[in-house]
Coordinates of C-alpha atoms and ligand atoms in Angstrom, one line a residue:
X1 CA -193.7 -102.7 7.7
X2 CA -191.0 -101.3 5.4
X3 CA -192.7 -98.5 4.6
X4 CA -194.1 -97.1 8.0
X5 CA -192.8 -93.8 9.5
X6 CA -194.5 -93.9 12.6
X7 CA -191.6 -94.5 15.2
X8 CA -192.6 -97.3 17.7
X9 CA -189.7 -99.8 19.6
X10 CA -191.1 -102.5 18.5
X11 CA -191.1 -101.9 15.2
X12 CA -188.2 -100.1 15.1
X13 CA -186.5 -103.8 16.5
X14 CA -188.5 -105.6 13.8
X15 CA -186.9 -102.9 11.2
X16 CA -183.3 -102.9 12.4
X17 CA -183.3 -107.1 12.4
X18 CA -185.1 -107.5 9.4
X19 CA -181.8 -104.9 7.6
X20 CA -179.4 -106.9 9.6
X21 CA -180.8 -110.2 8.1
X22 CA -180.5 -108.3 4.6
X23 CA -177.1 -108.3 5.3
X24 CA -176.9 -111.9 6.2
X25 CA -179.0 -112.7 3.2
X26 CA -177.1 -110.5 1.0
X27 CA -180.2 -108.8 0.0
X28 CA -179.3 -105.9 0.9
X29 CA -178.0 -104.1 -2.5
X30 CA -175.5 -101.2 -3.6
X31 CA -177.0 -98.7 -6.3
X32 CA -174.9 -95.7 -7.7
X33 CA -175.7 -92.2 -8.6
X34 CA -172.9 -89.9 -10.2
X35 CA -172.2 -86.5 -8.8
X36 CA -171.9 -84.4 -12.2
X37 CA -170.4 -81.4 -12.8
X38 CA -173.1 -78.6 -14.1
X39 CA -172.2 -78.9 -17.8
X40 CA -172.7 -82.5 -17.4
X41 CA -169.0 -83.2 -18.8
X42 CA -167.5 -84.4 -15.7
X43 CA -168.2 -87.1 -12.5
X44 CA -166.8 -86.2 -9.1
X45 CA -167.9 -89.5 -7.8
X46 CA -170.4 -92.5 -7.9
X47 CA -172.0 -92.5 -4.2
X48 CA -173.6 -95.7 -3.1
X49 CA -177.7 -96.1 -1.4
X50 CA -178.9 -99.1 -0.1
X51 CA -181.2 -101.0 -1.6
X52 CA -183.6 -104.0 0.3
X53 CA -185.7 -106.8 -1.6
X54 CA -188.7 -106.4 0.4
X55 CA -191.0 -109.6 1.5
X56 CA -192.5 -109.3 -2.8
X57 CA -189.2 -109.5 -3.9
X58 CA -189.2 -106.0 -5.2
X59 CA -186.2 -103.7 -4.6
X60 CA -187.1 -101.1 -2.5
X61 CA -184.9 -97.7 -1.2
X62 CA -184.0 -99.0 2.5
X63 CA -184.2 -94.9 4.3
X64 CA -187.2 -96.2 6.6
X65 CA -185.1 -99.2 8.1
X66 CA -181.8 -97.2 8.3
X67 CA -183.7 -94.7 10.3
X68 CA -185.0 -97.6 12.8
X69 CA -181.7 -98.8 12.7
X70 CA -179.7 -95.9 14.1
X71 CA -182.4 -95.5 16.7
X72 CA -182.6 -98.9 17.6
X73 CA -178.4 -98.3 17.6
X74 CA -177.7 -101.2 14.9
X75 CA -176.4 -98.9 12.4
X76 CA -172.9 -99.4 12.6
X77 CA -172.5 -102.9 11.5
X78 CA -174.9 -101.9 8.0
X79 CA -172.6 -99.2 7.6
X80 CA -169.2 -100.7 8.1
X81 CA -170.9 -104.0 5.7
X82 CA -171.5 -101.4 3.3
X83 CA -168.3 -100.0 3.7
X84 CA -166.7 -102.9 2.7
X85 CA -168.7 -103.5 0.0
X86 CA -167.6 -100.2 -1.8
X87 CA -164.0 -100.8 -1.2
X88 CA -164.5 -104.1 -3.1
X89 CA -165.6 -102.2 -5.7
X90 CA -162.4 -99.7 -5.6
X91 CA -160.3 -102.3 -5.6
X92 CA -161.8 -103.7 -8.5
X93 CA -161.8 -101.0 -10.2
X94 CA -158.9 -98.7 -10.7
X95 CA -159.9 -95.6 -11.8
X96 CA -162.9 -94.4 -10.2
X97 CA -164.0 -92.5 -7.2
X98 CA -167.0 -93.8 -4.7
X99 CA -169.2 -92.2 -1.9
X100 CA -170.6 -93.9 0.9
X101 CA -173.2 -92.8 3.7
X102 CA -172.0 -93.0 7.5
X103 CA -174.8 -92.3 9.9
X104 CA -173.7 -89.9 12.3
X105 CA -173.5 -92.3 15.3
X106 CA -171.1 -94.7 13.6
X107 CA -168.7 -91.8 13.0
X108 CA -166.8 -92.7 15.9
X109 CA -163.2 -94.8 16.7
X110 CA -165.4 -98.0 17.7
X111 CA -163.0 -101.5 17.9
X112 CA -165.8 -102.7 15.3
X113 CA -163.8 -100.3 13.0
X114 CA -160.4 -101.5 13.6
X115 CA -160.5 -103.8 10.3
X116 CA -161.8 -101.7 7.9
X117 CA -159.3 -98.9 9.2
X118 CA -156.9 -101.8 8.6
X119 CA -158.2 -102.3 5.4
X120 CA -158.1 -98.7 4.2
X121 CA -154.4 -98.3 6.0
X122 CA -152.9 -100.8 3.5
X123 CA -154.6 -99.1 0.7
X124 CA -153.7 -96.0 0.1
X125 CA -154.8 -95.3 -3.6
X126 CA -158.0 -96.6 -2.5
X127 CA -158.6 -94.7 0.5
X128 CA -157.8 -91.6 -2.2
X129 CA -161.0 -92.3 -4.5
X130 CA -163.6 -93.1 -1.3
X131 CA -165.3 -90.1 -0.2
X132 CA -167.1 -90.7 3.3
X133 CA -170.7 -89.0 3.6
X134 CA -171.3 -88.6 7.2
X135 CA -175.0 -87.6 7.1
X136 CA -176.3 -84.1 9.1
X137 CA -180.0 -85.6 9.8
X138 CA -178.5 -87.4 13.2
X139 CA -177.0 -85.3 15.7
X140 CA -173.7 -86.3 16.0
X141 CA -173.7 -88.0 19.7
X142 CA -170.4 -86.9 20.2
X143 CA -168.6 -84.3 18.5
X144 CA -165.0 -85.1 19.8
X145 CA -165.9 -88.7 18.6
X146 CA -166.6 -87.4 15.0
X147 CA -163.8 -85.2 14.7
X148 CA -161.5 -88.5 15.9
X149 CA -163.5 -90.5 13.2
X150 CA -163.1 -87.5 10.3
X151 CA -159.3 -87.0 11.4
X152 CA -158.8 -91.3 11.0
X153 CA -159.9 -91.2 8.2
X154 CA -159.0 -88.2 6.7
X155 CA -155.4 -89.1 7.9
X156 CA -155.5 -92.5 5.6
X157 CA -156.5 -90.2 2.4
X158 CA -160.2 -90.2 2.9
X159 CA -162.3 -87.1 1.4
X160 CA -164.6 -86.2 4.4
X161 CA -168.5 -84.8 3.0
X162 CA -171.2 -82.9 5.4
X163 CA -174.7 -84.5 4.0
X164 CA -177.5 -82.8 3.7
X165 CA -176.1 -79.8 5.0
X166 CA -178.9 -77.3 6.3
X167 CA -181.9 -80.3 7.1
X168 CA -179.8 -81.6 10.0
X169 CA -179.8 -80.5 13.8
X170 CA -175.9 -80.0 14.1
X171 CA -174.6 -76.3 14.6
X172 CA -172.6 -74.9 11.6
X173 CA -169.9 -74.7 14.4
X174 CA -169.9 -78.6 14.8
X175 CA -169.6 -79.2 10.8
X176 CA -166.8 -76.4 10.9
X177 CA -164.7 -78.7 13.9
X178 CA -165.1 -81.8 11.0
X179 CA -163.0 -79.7 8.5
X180 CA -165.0 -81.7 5.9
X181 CA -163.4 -81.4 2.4
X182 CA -166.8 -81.5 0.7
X183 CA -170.1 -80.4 1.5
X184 CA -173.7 -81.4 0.0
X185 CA -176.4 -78.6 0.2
X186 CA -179.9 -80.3 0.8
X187 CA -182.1 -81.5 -1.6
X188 CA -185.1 -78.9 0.0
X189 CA -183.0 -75.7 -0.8
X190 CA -182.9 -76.8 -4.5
X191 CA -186.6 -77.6 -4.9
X192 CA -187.5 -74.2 -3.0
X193 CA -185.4 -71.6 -5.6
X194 CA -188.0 -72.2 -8.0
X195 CA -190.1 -71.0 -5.9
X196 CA -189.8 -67.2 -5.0
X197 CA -186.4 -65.2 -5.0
X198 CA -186.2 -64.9 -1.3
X199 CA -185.7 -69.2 -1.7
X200 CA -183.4 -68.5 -4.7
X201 CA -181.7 -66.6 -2.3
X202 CA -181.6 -68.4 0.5
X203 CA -180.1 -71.2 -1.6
X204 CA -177.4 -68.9 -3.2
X205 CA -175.8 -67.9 0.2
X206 CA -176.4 -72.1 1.4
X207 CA -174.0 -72.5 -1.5
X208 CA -171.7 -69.5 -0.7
X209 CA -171.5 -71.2 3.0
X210 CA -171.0 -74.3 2.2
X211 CA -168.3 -72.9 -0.1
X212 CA -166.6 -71.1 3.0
X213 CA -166.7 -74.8 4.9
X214 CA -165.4 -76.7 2.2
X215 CA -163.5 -76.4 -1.3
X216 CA -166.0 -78.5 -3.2
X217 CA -170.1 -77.9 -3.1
X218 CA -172.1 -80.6 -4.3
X219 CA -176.4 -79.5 -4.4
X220 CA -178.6 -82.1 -5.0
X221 CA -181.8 -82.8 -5.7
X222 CA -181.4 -81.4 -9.0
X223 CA -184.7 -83.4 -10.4
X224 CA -185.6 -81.1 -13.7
X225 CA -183.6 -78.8 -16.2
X226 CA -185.1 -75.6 -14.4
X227 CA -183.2 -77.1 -11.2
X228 CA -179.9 -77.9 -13.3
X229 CA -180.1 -73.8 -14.3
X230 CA -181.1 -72.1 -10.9
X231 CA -178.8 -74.1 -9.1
X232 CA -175.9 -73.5 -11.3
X233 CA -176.5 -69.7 -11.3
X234 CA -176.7 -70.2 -7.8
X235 CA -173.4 -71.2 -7.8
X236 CA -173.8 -75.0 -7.7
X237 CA -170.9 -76.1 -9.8
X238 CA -171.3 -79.8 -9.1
X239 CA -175.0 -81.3 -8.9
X240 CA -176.9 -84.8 -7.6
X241 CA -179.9 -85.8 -8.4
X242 CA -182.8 -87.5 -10.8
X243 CA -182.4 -85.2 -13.8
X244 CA -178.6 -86.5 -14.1
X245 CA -178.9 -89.9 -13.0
X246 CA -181.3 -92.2 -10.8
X247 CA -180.0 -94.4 -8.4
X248 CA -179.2 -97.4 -10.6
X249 CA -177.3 -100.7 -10.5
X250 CA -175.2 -100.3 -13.0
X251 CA -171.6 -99.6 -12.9
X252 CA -170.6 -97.8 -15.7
X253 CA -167.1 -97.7 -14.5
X254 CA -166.7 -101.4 -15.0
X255 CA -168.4 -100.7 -18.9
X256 CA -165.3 -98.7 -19.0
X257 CA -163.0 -101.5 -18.2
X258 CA -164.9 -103.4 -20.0
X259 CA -164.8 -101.4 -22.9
X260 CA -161.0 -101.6 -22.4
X261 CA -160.5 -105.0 -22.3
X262 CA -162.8 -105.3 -25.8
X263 CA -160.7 -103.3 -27.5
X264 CA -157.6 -104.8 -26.3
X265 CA -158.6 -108.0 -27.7
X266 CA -159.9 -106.1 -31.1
X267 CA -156.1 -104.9 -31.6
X268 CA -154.3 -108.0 -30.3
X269 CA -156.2 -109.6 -33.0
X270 CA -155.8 -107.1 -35.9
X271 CA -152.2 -106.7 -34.3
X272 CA -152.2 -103.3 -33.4
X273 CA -150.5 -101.3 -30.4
X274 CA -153.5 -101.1 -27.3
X275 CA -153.5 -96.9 -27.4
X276 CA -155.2 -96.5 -24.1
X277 CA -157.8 -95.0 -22.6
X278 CA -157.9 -92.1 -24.3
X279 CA -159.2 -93.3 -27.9
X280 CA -161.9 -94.9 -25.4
X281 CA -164.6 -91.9 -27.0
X282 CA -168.0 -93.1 -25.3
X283 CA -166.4 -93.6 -22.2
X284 CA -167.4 -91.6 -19.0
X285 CA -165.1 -89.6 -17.9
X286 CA -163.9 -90.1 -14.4
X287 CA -162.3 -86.9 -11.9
X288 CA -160.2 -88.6 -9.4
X289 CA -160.1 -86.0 -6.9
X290 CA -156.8 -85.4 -5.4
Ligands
G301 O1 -179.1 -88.4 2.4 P1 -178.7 -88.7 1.0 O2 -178.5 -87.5 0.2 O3 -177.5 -89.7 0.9 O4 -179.9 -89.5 0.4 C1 -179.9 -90.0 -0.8 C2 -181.4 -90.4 -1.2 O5 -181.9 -89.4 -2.0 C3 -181.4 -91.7 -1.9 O6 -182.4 -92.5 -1.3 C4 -181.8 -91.3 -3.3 O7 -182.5 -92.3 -4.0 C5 -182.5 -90.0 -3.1 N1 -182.3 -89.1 -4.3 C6 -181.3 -89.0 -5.1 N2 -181.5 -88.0 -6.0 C7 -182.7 -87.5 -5.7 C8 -183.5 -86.4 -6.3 O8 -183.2 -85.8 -7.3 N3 -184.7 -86.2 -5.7 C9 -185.2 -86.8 -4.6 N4 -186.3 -86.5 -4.1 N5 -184.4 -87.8 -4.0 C10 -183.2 -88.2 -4.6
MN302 MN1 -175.5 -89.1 0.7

């Protein structure tokens, strides 16, 4: 069941029940992969996809019933669980930046939203390190409701990103009204540059336009070396994809803490001065964005 495309209401209910009992179960999972910057020396952020233990046991990528779910109109309570979830982690963790996917037709001021908004509102240096995805394969259902949703959030510190920018069915004139401060160029524009210069092309002036949208470009789908090169003489200053990092989950920003808290008790015992974070060599090394 999890793994068929073929779009039929009844499965789609089966689908959108069985991802709302994942919830319920907690089986449904958080993995991370980092957002790098081209020389690999920097992460923008960690964003989060969902993960399902399917009927086996066996963790499974959980695209096919988030699809049912937003046409079957369930989305919103996976994405605001999700939500959540990731602020747990930014409040656990002080120092690092996370992403999280918003299907287009949650993007709206819904009452469901009211305590997470809450949430967020008494937050403020967490709302600053969560960058919200709202993905571009959806149509937005209403664009005034989006814009309401980007401003909300935006207003609270919130980064706003375009997904998937150029595989989606909105108008660039829609993305423009979302101001987003961060725009992801398709996985498909990446894996076609390889392929002849008119799709080198064609992803050079994607990046160029997502650059006049938005003050930070991230491409993904950067799968091989080859992509890492084409796409950063393309332009693509920060890059997603396998060739950095698969979805995994780890956290390496709590090895960092981690790795903090060793040391501390290294020096309490050997009676030395804690020195900080910066004599922390193998750490990674976090941007916090604003
Ligand atoms: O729509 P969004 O970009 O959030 O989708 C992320 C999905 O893409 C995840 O399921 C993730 O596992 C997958 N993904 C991440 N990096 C790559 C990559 O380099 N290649 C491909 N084909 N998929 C990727
Ligand atoms: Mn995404």
């Amino acid at each position: 069941m999890f793994n068929d495309v073929t779009v039929d209401p009844v499965r789609d209910a089966a689908a959108s029940t069985a991802l709302l009992c994942a919830v319920a179960d907690g089986t449904i999972l958080l993995h991370w992969q980092p957002v790098m910057s081209a020389d690999g020396e920097r992460i923008l952020y960690h964003e989060a996809l969902s993960r399902v233990i399917d009927d086996d046991g066996a963790l499974m990528p959980a695209g096919n019933l988030i699809a049912a779910a937003e046409r079957v109109g369930t989305i919103g309570a996976i994405d605001r669980h999700n939500l959540n979830r990731v602020l747990d982690e930014l409040e656990a963790a002080p120092a690092v930046c996370l992403g999280i996917n918003i299907s287009a037709d949650s993007a709206c001021l819904h009452p469901a939203w009211t305590r997470t908004l809450a949430r967020l509102k008494a937050a403020p240096q967490i709302a600053q390190r969560l960058v919200v995805e709202i993905t571009e394969t959806g149509t937005l259902p209403s664009l005034p409701a989006a814009i309401a949703f980007a401003n909300e959030l935006r207003t609270l510190g919130c980064r706003i990103a375009i997904d998937d920018f150029g595989d989606g069915q909105a108008s660039i004139r829609r993305l423009t009204a979302l101001k987003p401060d961060i725009v992801k160029v398709d996985r498909h524009f990446t894996v076609g540059a390889l392929h002849s210069k008119a799709e080198y092309t064609i992803l050079e002036r994607m990046i160029a336009l997502a650059q006049a949208l938005s003050p930070v470009v991230i491409v993904e789908g950067v799968e091989t070396s080859a992509h890492r090169e084409v796409v950063e003489s393309a332009g693509g200053t920060w890059q997603q994809g396998y060739y950095w990092a698969k979805p995994s989950p780890d956290r390496p920003w709590r090895s960092e803490i981690r790795q903090l808290k060793d040391l501390a008790v290294r020096q309490y015992r050997k009676g030395e001065a804690l020195v900080g974070h910066a004599s922390i060599s193998s750490a990674p090394r976090f941007t916090v964005l604003r």
